[in-house]
Short mmCIF file of C-alpha atoms and ligand atoms in Angstrom, two decimals:
data_model
loop_
_atom_site.label_atom_id
_atom_site.label_comp_id
_atom_site.label_asym_id
_atom_site.label_seq_id
_atom_site.Cartn_x
_atom_site.Cartn_y
_atom_site.Cartn_z
CA UNK A 24 91.71 135.50 80.52
CA UNK A 25 87.97 134.97 80.05
CA UNK A 26 85.49 134.72 82.92
CA UNK A 27 85.47 130.97 82.71
CA UNK A 28 89.24 130.67 83.31
CA UNK A 29 88.98 133.18 86.19
CA UNK A 30 86.32 130.99 87.77
CA UNK A 31 88.52 127.95 87.46
CA UNK A 32 91.23 129.60 89.56
CA UNK A 33 88.94 131.25 92.12
CA UNK A 34 89.71 128.65 94.79
CA UNK A 35 92.79 128.65 97.07
CA UNK A 36 95.83 127.07 95.51
CA UNK A 37 98.83 125.45 97.17
CA UNK A 38 101.98 127.50 96.57
CA UNK A 39 104.27 124.46 96.32
CA UNK A 40 104.86 123.30 92.73
CA UNK A 41 104.08 119.76 93.88
CA UNK A 42 102.69 118.50 97.21
CA UNK A 43 103.40 114.78 96.93
CA UNK A 44 106.04 114.79 99.67
CA UNK A 45 103.70 116.69 102.02
CA UNK A 46 100.98 114.13 101.32
CA UNK A 47 103.38 111.32 102.18
CA UNK A 48 104.48 112.99 105.42
CA UNK A 49 101.04 114.19 106.57
CA UNK A 50 98.92 111.26 105.34
CA UNK A 51 95.36 111.48 106.65
CA UNK A 52 95.89 115.08 107.79
CA UNK A 53 97.06 116.38 104.39
CA UNK A 54 93.66 117.59 103.09
CA UNK A 55 92.05 118.71 106.40
CA UNK A 56 95.23 120.65 107.37
CA UNK A 57 95.10 122.63 104.14
CA UNK A 58 91.35 123.18 104.17
CA UNK A 59 91.72 124.64 107.66
CA UNK A 60 94.65 126.81 106.62
CA UNK A 61 92.86 128.13 103.51
CA UNK A 62 89.51 128.43 105.35
CA UNK A 63 87.96 126.58 102.41
CA UNK A 64 86.22 123.30 101.62
CA UNK A 65 88.34 122.92 98.49
CA UNK A 66 91.76 123.87 97.19
CA UNK A 67 93.89 123.22 94.14
CA UNK A 68 97.29 121.51 94.27
CA UNK A 69 99.57 119.24 92.28
CA UNK A 70 100.21 115.64 93.27
CA UNK A 71 102.62 113.45 91.37
CA UNK A 72 102.92 116.47 89.06
CA UNK A 73 99.21 116.33 88.11
CA UNK A 74 96.73 119.10 88.96
CA UNK A 75 94.16 118.01 91.53
CA UNK A 76 91.31 119.62 93.49
CA UNK A 77 91.00 118.39 97.07
CA UNK A 78 87.55 118.52 98.68
CA UNK A 79 86.44 118.11 102.29
CA UNK A 80 83.25 118.24 104.34
CA UNK A 81 79.62 117.24 104.09
CA UNK A 82 78.68 119.69 101.31
CA UNK A 83 81.63 118.58 99.19
CA UNK A 84 80.65 114.94 99.78
CA UNK A 85 77.14 115.67 98.58
CA UNK A 86 78.66 116.86 95.27
CA UNK A 87 81.33 114.18 94.96
CA UNK A 88 78.81 111.45 95.78
CA UNK A 89 76.07 112.78 93.54
CA UNK A 90 75.49 109.43 91.81
CA UNK A 91 78.01 109.06 88.95
CA UNK A 92 79.33 112.62 88.77
CA UNK A 93 82.88 111.29 89.26
CA UNK A 94 84.30 108.08 87.83
CA UNK A 95 86.92 106.05 89.69
CA UNK A 96 88.73 105.27 86.43
CA UNK A 97 92.30 106.64 86.33
CA UNK A 98 91.64 108.32 89.66
CA UNK A 99 94.18 106.56 91.91
CA UNK A 100 97.87 105.75 91.40
CA UNK A 101 97.90 102.37 89.56
CA UNK A 102 100.01 100.71 92.29
CA UNK A 103 97.36 101.51 94.92
CA UNK A 104 94.44 100.85 92.66
CA UNK A 105 95.50 97.30 91.78
CA UNK A 106 95.66 96.41 95.47
CA UNK A 107 92.25 97.88 96.27
CA UNK A 108 90.03 97.10 93.33
CA UNK A 109 91.79 96.29 90.07
CA UNK A 110 90.77 96.47 86.47
CA UNK A 111 87.38 95.13 85.44
CA UNK A 112 85.98 95.47 88.96
CA UNK A 113 82.74 97.17 89.99
CA UNK A 114 84.66 100.24 91.11
CA UNK A 115 85.74 101.19 87.57
CA UNK A 116 82.21 100.88 86.15
CA UNK A 117 79.64 103.67 85.97
CA UNK A 118 75.93 104.09 85.20
CA UNK A 119 73.78 101.10 84.25
CA UNK A 120 76.63 98.54 83.99
CA UNK A 121 77.75 99.57 87.47
CA UNK A 122 74.24 99.33 88.94
CA UNK A 123 73.91 95.81 87.58
CA UNK A 124 77.23 94.56 89.01
CA UNK A 125 76.66 96.44 92.27
CA UNK A 126 73.28 94.76 92.71
CA UNK A 127 75.12 91.43 92.81
CA UNK A 128 77.32 92.66 95.69
CA UNK A 129 74.36 94.07 97.57
CA UNK A 130 72.41 90.82 97.14
CA UNK A 131 75.12 89.11 99.20
CA UNK A 132 74.86 91.27 102.30
CA UNK A 133 71.22 91.08 103.35
CA UNK A 134 70.31 90.70 107.03
CA UNK A 135 70.45 86.89 107.12
CA UNK A 136 73.84 86.85 105.41
CA UNK A 137 75.20 89.35 107.93
CA UNK A 138 73.87 87.30 110.84
CA UNK A 139 75.53 84.20 109.39
CA UNK A 140 78.79 86.09 109.03
CA UNK A 141 78.62 87.28 112.66
CA UNK A 142 78.06 83.69 113.85
CA UNK A 143 81.01 82.37 111.83
CA UNK A 144 83.26 85.16 113.05
CA UNK A 145 82.29 84.50 116.69
CA UNK A 146 82.80 80.76 116.22
CA UNK A 147 86.34 81.16 114.83
CA UNK A 148 87.13 83.74 117.52
CA UNK A 149 86.02 81.44 120.35
CA UNK A 150 88.07 78.59 118.84
CA UNK A 151 91.12 80.85 118.75
CA UNK A 152 90.87 82.05 122.37
CA UNK A 153 92.37 78.85 123.94
CA UNK A 154 95.26 79.07 121.43
CA UNK A 155 95.86 82.69 122.49
CA UNK A 156 95.63 81.66 126.14
CA UNK A 157 98.37 79.07 125.64
CA UNK A 158 100.81 81.84 124.68
CA UNK A 159 102.30 84.53 126.86
CA UNK A 160 101.14 87.25 124.47
CA UNK A 161 99.61 87.66 121.03
CA UNK A 162 99.45 90.50 118.51
CA UNK A 163 95.76 91.24 118.07
CA UNK A 164 96.13 92.64 114.53
CA UNK A 165 97.70 89.38 113.30
CA UNK A 166 95.20 87.20 115.14
CA UNK A 167 92.22 89.22 113.91
CA UNK A 168 93.49 88.91 110.32
CA UNK A 169 93.57 85.15 110.80
CA UNK A 170 90.15 84.80 112.45
CA UNK A 171 88.47 87.00 109.83
CA UNK A 172 90.19 85.18 106.94
CA UNK A 173 88.81 81.88 108.21
CA UNK A 174 85.34 83.31 108.86
CA UNK A 175 84.97 85.09 105.52
CA UNK A 176 86.25 82.11 103.50
CA UNK A 177 83.65 79.95 105.28
CA UNK A 178 81.04 82.61 104.65
CA UNK A 179 81.61 82.81 100.89
CA UNK A 180 81.49 78.99 100.71
CA UNK A 181 85.22 78.28 100.32
CA UNK A 182 86.32 77.03 103.76
CA UNK A 183 90.09 76.81 104.13
CA UNK A 184 91.97 73.61 104.94
CA UNK A 185 94.06 74.08 108.12
CA UNK A 186 97.31 74.13 106.13
CA UNK A 187 95.97 76.91 103.86
CA UNK A 188 95.05 79.40 106.59
CA UNK A 189 98.52 80.93 107.09
CA UNK A 190 99.12 81.56 103.38
CA UNK A 191 95.70 83.13 102.68
CA UNK A 192 95.89 85.26 105.85
CA UNK A 193 99.37 86.53 104.93
CA UNK A 194 98.24 87.40 101.39
CA UNK A 195 95.15 89.38 102.42
CA UNK A 196 97.01 91.14 105.23
CA UNK A 197 99.81 92.15 102.83
CA UNK A 198 97.32 93.46 100.26
CA UNK A 199 95.66 95.62 102.90
CA UNK A 200 98.95 96.86 104.33
CA UNK A 201 100.37 97.67 100.89
CA UNK A 202 97.54 99.91 99.65
CA UNK A 203 98.83 103.25 100.90
CA UNK A 204 102.52 102.48 100.53
CA UNK A 205 105.21 103.22 98.01
CA UNK A 206 108.10 100.76 97.79
CA UNK A 207 108.61 97.37 99.46
CA UNK A 208 105.37 97.34 101.47
CA UNK A 209 103.46 97.90 98.22
CA UNK A 210 105.54 95.42 96.19
CA UNK A 211 104.98 92.70 98.78
CA UNK A 212 101.22 93.30 98.43
CA UNK A 213 101.44 92.88 94.66
CA UNK A 214 103.57 89.77 94.85
CA UNK A 215 101.17 88.06 97.21
CA UNK A 216 98.11 89.36 95.37
CA UNK A 217 99.23 87.49 92.22
CA UNK A 218 99.11 84.27 94.26
CA UNK A 219 95.64 85.04 95.63
CA UNK A 220 94.37 85.83 92.13
CA UNK A 221 95.47 82.40 90.91
CA UNK A 222 93.77 80.81 93.91
CA UNK A 223 90.50 82.77 93.40
CA UNK A 224 90.41 82.06 89.68
CA UNK A 225 90.93 78.34 90.26
CA UNK A 226 87.99 78.29 92.75
CA UNK A 227 85.78 80.12 90.21
CA UNK A 228 86.69 77.61 87.50
CA UNK A 229 85.98 74.66 89.81
CA UNK A 230 82.50 76.03 90.53
CA UNK A 231 81.78 76.64 86.86
CA UNK A 232 82.94 73.21 85.78
CA UNK A 233 80.91 71.42 88.49
CA UNK A 234 84.06 70.19 90.30
CA UNK A 235 83.45 72.28 93.43
CA UNK A 236 81.34 71.39 96.44
CA UNK A 237 80.93 75.07 97.41
CA UNK A 238 77.40 75.50 98.81
CA UNK A 239 75.09 78.23 97.48
CA UNK A 240 76.59 81.48 98.73
CA UNK A 241 78.71 84.44 97.71
CA UNK A 242 81.48 82.52 95.84
CA UNK A 243 78.91 80.65 93.77
CA UNK A 244 76.97 83.88 93.13
CA UNK A 245 80.10 85.61 91.80
CA UNK A 246 81.07 82.59 89.69
CA UNK A 247 77.64 82.38 88.06
CA UNK A 248 76.86 86.12 87.85
CA UNK A 249 75.97 87.33 84.36
CA UNK A 250 76.47 90.87 83.13
CA UNK A 251 73.63 93.00 81.76
CA UNK A 252 74.06 91.27 78.37
CA UNK A 253 73.76 87.82 79.93
CA UNK A 254 77.44 86.86 79.72
CA UNK A 255 79.45 85.24 82.53
CA UNK A 256 82.28 87.44 83.83
CA UNK A 257 85.62 86.40 82.40
CA UNK A 258 87.64 84.25 84.80
CA UNK A 259 90.04 87.00 85.84
CA UNK A 260 87.28 89.51 86.58
CA UNK A 261 85.25 86.96 88.56
CA UNK A 262 88.40 86.20 90.59
CA UNK A 263 88.93 89.93 91.19
CA UNK A 264 85.35 90.37 92.43
CA UNK A 265 85.70 87.36 94.72
CA UNK A 266 88.83 88.95 96.17
CA UNK A 267 86.82 92.19 96.47
CA UNK A 268 84.61 90.39 98.97
CA UNK A 269 87.44 88.75 100.89
CA UNK A 270 90.24 91.33 101.13
CA UNK A 271 88.22 94.28 102.50
CA UNK A 272 86.52 92.00 105.02
CA UNK A 273 89.95 90.96 106.30
CA UNK A 274 90.87 94.67 106.41
CA UNK A 275 88.38 94.96 109.26
CA UNK A 276 91.09 93.49 111.53
CA UNK A 277 92.18 97.10 111.95
CA UNK A 278 88.75 98.03 113.32
CA UNK A 279 88.99 95.11 115.77
CA UNK A 280 92.27 96.59 117.00
CA UNK A 281 90.76 100.09 117.24
CA UNK A 282 87.90 98.68 119.32
CA UNK A 283 90.45 97.05 121.66
CA UNK A 284 92.30 100.37 121.95
CA UNK A 285 89.06 102.16 122.84
CA UNK A 286 88.29 99.60 125.55
CA UNK A 287 91.83 99.99 126.90
CA UNK A 288 91.66 103.77 126.97
CA UNK A 289 88.02 103.94 128.19
CA UNK A 290 87.54 100.93 130.51
CA UNK A 291 84.02 102.07 131.33
CA UNK A 292 83.09 101.14 127.77
CA UNK A 293 84.10 97.51 128.37
CA UNK A 294 81.73 97.52 131.33
CA UNK A 295 79.01 99.26 129.31
CA UNK A 296 79.31 96.81 126.42
CA UNK A 297 78.87 93.82 128.71
CA UNK A 298 75.45 95.13 129.71
CA UNK A 299 74.68 96.94 126.48
CA UNK A 300 71.54 96.75 124.41
CA UNK A 301 71.70 96.53 120.63
CA UNK A 302 71.41 100.32 120.11
CA UNK A 303 74.40 101.03 122.35
CA UNK A 304 76.52 98.49 120.48
CA UNK A 305 75.60 100.03 117.15
CA UNK A 306 76.49 103.52 118.42
CA UNK A 307 79.85 102.23 119.65
CA UNK A 308 80.64 100.77 116.21
CA UNK A 309 79.57 103.94 114.37
CA UNK A 310 81.84 106.00 116.57
CA UNK A 311 84.83 103.69 115.97
CA UNK A 312 84.22 104.12 112.24
CA UNK A 313 83.88 107.89 112.58
CA UNK A 314 86.81 108.49 114.89
CA UNK A 315 89.51 106.11 113.64
CA UNK A 316 91.46 106.53 110.40
CA UNK A 317 90.92 104.02 107.62
CA UNK A 318 90.66 105.09 103.97
CA UNK A 319 91.93 108.68 103.95
CA UNK A 320 90.37 109.92 100.69
CA UNK A 321 88.92 108.69 97.40
CA UNK A 322 89.99 109.80 93.95
CA UNK A 323 87.57 110.64 91.16
CA UNK A 324 87.60 112.12 87.67
CA UNK A 325 84.84 114.44 86.47
CA UNK A 326 82.46 112.85 83.93
CA UNK A 327 80.45 115.95 82.95
CA UNK A 328 81.41 119.60 83.51
CA UNK A 329 79.83 121.34 86.54
CA UNK A 330 80.49 124.30 88.81
CA UNK A 331 80.74 124.34 92.55
CA UNK A 332 81.87 127.05 94.97
CA UNK A 333 83.11 129.17 92.06
CA UNK A 334 85.20 126.39 90.57
CA UNK A 335 84.51 125.02 87.10
CA UNK A 336 85.15 121.27 87.09
CA UNK A 337 85.86 120.08 83.54
CA UNK A 338 85.53 116.56 82.15
CA UNK A 339 88.58 114.51 83.16
CA UNK A 340 89.62 116.81 86.05
CA UNK A 341 91.09 114.91 88.98
CA UNK A 342 89.67 115.36 92.51
CA UNK A 343 90.32 113.83 95.91
CA UNK A 344 87.42 113.61 98.37
CA UNK A 345 88.56 113.70 102.00
CA UNK A 346 86.87 110.95 104.04
CA UNK A 347 88.90 111.17 107.24
CA UNK A 348 88.68 114.95 107.53
CA UNK A 349 84.94 114.93 106.81
CA UNK A 350 84.45 112.50 109.70
CA UNK A 351 86.36 114.97 111.91
CA UNK A 352 84.96 118.24 110.61
CA UNK A 353 84.45 120.51 113.66
CA UNK A 354 81.70 122.32 111.73
CA UNK A 355 79.69 119.08 111.71
CA UNK A 356 80.84 117.11 114.77
CA UNK A 357 80.94 118.47 118.29
CA UNK A 358 84.40 117.81 119.81
CA UNK A 359 85.35 115.58 116.87
CA UNK A 360 88.55 114.28 118.50
CA UNK A 361 86.61 112.89 121.48
CA UNK A 362 85.49 109.26 121.30
CA UNK A 363 81.85 109.62 122.22
CA UNK A 364 79.32 107.07 120.94
CA UNK A 365 76.62 108.89 122.88
CA UNK A 366 76.75 111.69 120.29
CA UNK A 367 74.54 109.39 118.18
CA UNK A 368 71.80 109.48 120.81
CA UNK A 369 70.91 112.96 119.64
CA UNK A 370 72.60 113.32 116.25
CA UNK A 371 71.35 111.47 113.23
CA UNK A 372 73.71 110.36 110.47
CA UNK A 373 72.94 111.32 106.89
CA UNK A 374 74.44 109.81 103.69
CA UNK A 375 77.13 112.49 103.44
CA UNK A 376 78.53 113.04 106.93
CA UNK A 377 79.80 109.72 108.32
CA UNK A 378 81.70 108.62 105.24
CA UNK A 379 84.35 106.09 106.31
CA UNK A 380 82.77 103.84 103.63
CA UNK A 381 82.05 106.55 101.09
CA UNK A 382 78.94 108.71 100.81
CA UNK A 383 75.64 108.85 98.98
CA UNK A 384 73.92 105.71 97.80
CA UNK A 385 75.39 102.20 97.61
CA UNK A 386 72.92 101.03 94.95
CA UNK A 387 73.25 104.03 92.70
CA UNK A 388 76.83 105.18 93.33
CA UNK A 389 80.18 103.98 94.62
CA UNK A 390 79.45 103.82 98.35
CA UNK A 391 80.88 100.63 99.83
CA UNK A 392 78.58 97.60 99.70
CA UNK A 393 80.45 96.12 102.68
CA UNK A 394 79.47 98.82 105.17
CA UNK A 395 76.85 96.66 106.88
CA UNK A 396 79.32 93.80 107.08
CA UNK A 397 81.89 96.07 108.72
CA UNK A 398 79.30 97.38 111.17
CA UNK A 399 78.22 93.80 112.04
CA UNK A 400 81.80 92.64 112.45
CA UNK A 401 82.66 95.58 114.68
CA UNK A 402 79.60 95.11 116.87
CA UNK A 403 80.45 91.40 117.24
CA UNK A 404 84.16 92.00 117.84
CA UNK A 405 83.52 94.64 120.52
CA UNK A 406 81.14 92.26 122.27
CA UNK A 407 83.67 89.40 122.09
CA UNK A 408 86.50 91.60 123.37
CA UNK A 409 84.35 92.59 126.33
CA UNK A 410 82.85 89.18 127.13
CA UNK A 411 84.77 86.21 125.70
CA UNK A 412 88.09 86.64 127.48
CA UNK A 413 90.18 88.49 130.03
CA UNK A 414 93.50 90.02 129.00
CA UNK A 415 95.74 92.97 129.61
CA UNK A 416 97.64 95.34 127.37
CA UNK A 417 101.31 95.48 128.47
CA UNK A 418 103.20 98.76 127.93
CA UNK A 419 103.58 99.21 124.17
CA UNK A 420 103.48 101.82 121.44
CA UNK A 421 99.81 102.26 120.52
CA UNK A 422 100.42 105.53 118.69
CA UNK A 423 98.57 105.88 115.40
CA UNK A 424 100.95 107.49 112.93
CA UNK A 425 98.69 109.43 110.54
CA UNK A 426 101.35 109.22 107.82
CA UNK A 427 101.02 105.42 107.75
CA UNK A 428 98.13 104.42 105.46
CA UNK A 429 96.14 102.36 106.30
CA UNK A 430 96.73 103.31 109.93
CA UNK A 431 97.44 100.80 112.65
CA UNK A 432 99.18 101.10 116.01
CA UNK A 433 102.89 100.38 115.77
CA UNK A 434 102.67 97.44 118.18
CA UNK A 435 99.72 95.86 116.34
CA UNK A 436 98.09 95.82 119.82
CA UNK A 437 99.76 93.20 122.03
CA UNK A 438 97.46 91.31 124.41
CA UNK A 439 99.06 89.53 127.37
CA UNK A 440 97.73 86.85 129.67
CA UNK A 441 94.63 85.97 127.63
CA UNK A 442 92.20 83.75 129.57
CA UNK A 443 88.93 82.41 128.22
CA UNK A 444 85.81 83.45 130.15
C1 HEM B 529 87.43 97.76 106.47
C2 HEM B 529 86.27 98.23 106.24
C3 HEM B 529 85.93 98.89 104.94
C4 HEM B 529 86.15 100.19 104.59
C5 HEM B 529 86.79 101.28 105.44
C6 HEM B 529 85.63 100.35 103.25
C7 HEM B 529 85.62 101.53 102.56
C8 HEM B 529 85.25 101.66 101.24
C9 HEM B 529 85.30 102.89 100.51
C10 HEM B 529 85.72 104.23 101.07
C11 HEM B 529 84.93 102.62 99.24
C12 HEM B 529 84.94 103.53 98.05
C13 HEM B 529 83.84 104.47 97.95
C14 HEM B 529 84.05 105.30 96.71
O1 HEM B 529 84.52 104.83 95.66
O2 HEM B 529 83.76 106.48 96.77
C15 HEM B 529 84.62 101.21 99.17
C16 HEM B 529 84.20 100.58 98.03
C17 HEM B 529 84.00 99.23 97.96
N1 HEM B 529 84.05 98.34 99.01
FE1 HEM B 529 84.49 98.75 100.91
N2 HEM B 529 85.15 99.16 102.80
C18 HEM B 529 85.28 98.24 103.81
C19 HEM B 529 84.82 96.95 103.81
C20 HEM B 529 84.32 96.32 102.72
C21 HEM B 529 83.80 95.00 102.72
C22 HEM B 529 83.62 94.14 103.97
C23 HEM B 529 83.46 94.70 101.42
C24 HEM B 529 82.85 93.46 100.87
C25 HEM B 529 82.07 92.65 101.52
C26 HEM B 529 83.77 95.86 100.62
C27 HEM B 529 83.65 95.93 99.25
C28 HEM B 529 83.77 97.09 98.51
C29 HEM B 529 83.53 97.19 97.07
C30 HEM B 529 83.19 96.03 96.13
C31 HEM B 529 83.67 98.54 96.73
C32 HEM B 529 83.48 99.19 95.35
C33 HEM B 529 82.05 99.71 95.29
C34 HEM B 529 81.71 100.49 94.03
O3 HEM B 529 82.60 101.03 93.37
O4 HEM B 529 80.52 100.59 93.72
N3 HEM B 529 84.27 96.83 101.44
N4 HEM B 529 84.82 100.65 100.41
#
């Protein structure tokens, strides 16, 4: 064996011939558990019979998120991929073509656009409160899906007719719920996604043919976006990118639920948020994003050979970057399991340590363009939970099962006795 091959195997390796079943049973904890056990930021394993290197921690993130070192093409199981991003989307592009498409996404989420989104979200929330109050109890996860679906469709310029809201909400919620699943939960996501794609494509075509009254805004921007060569996106791709604005925004319903769980478990935070200044609200939202599980890891394939920590990564090698474990790394975060927004009074965040939305640069890499929108939505939701209504949480199972991806409490967070304030 030459030195090069020795280098390639210098990192810890899982003994099991294949670790897929362990990944399914450990979920978010799969990579951090093994990094801890091996005392290493990386290890080799096999998943779905393919060799993979799993990476965790800030230093690993600074390599994985070094611009376009890893492509997202062929880096996730196709059943998951099609629910998150799909073919032709910004996520499967690299280099200059990617930068061009990504600039379109980033142009949609400037400060004014975020403020407008927050206002729409608060408006739909306040309209929903009397409906919640008329019922004995409501499931917050379902209601948040609905409120966000209405708000984001308004925001992109495609407001929903009242009889459309249930169908669109169910489709987006199923796509989000199906991403980490194998079997019926995943198939349901695909089935409903096909319906949403037809809907999105029809809206794009209406805008392009002048039959739509959609105001200037994100839907119109996507429909009229031209690639670097000046061509319109084909209808399917434009529909996919429109869904790429809508679906992940609706996914934020889980963060709304996590915020409600925090307020339930730490009532002093409800009190604090009522009186809070802007900085305190931002710290609260950062800490929800750091502490609570969302996207467990991101897959990538090496574009150009490089070495790191004694391992030679070759073109085409498959890697998984651990987002959840990096946000809980005890080497980086003091008492990582404690919910403590005040940690951000003294600690500053850098592009590679709080990576719920990916790391590095959004303009020049694959970091999520919707991070600011998530932060805005969380700040607004926490404020609304603390100020717009009174409610209680009856006894229920709020456990977060880390094997269920994307995580949510089993009960969906039941609120009882909602009263408008
Ligand atoms: C629920 C909250 C969200 C979470 C946890 C989240 C997380 C992520 C992560 C981890 C990535 C991949 C980073 C990578 O490839 O390394 C990503 C990419 C992406 N996200 Fe989000 N996201 C969220 C909300 C949003 C929102 C609100 C939007 C749109 C407004 C959005 C649009 C996208 C797009 C288009 C990409 C692909 C970016 C690229 O490849 O350059 N996400 N997101």
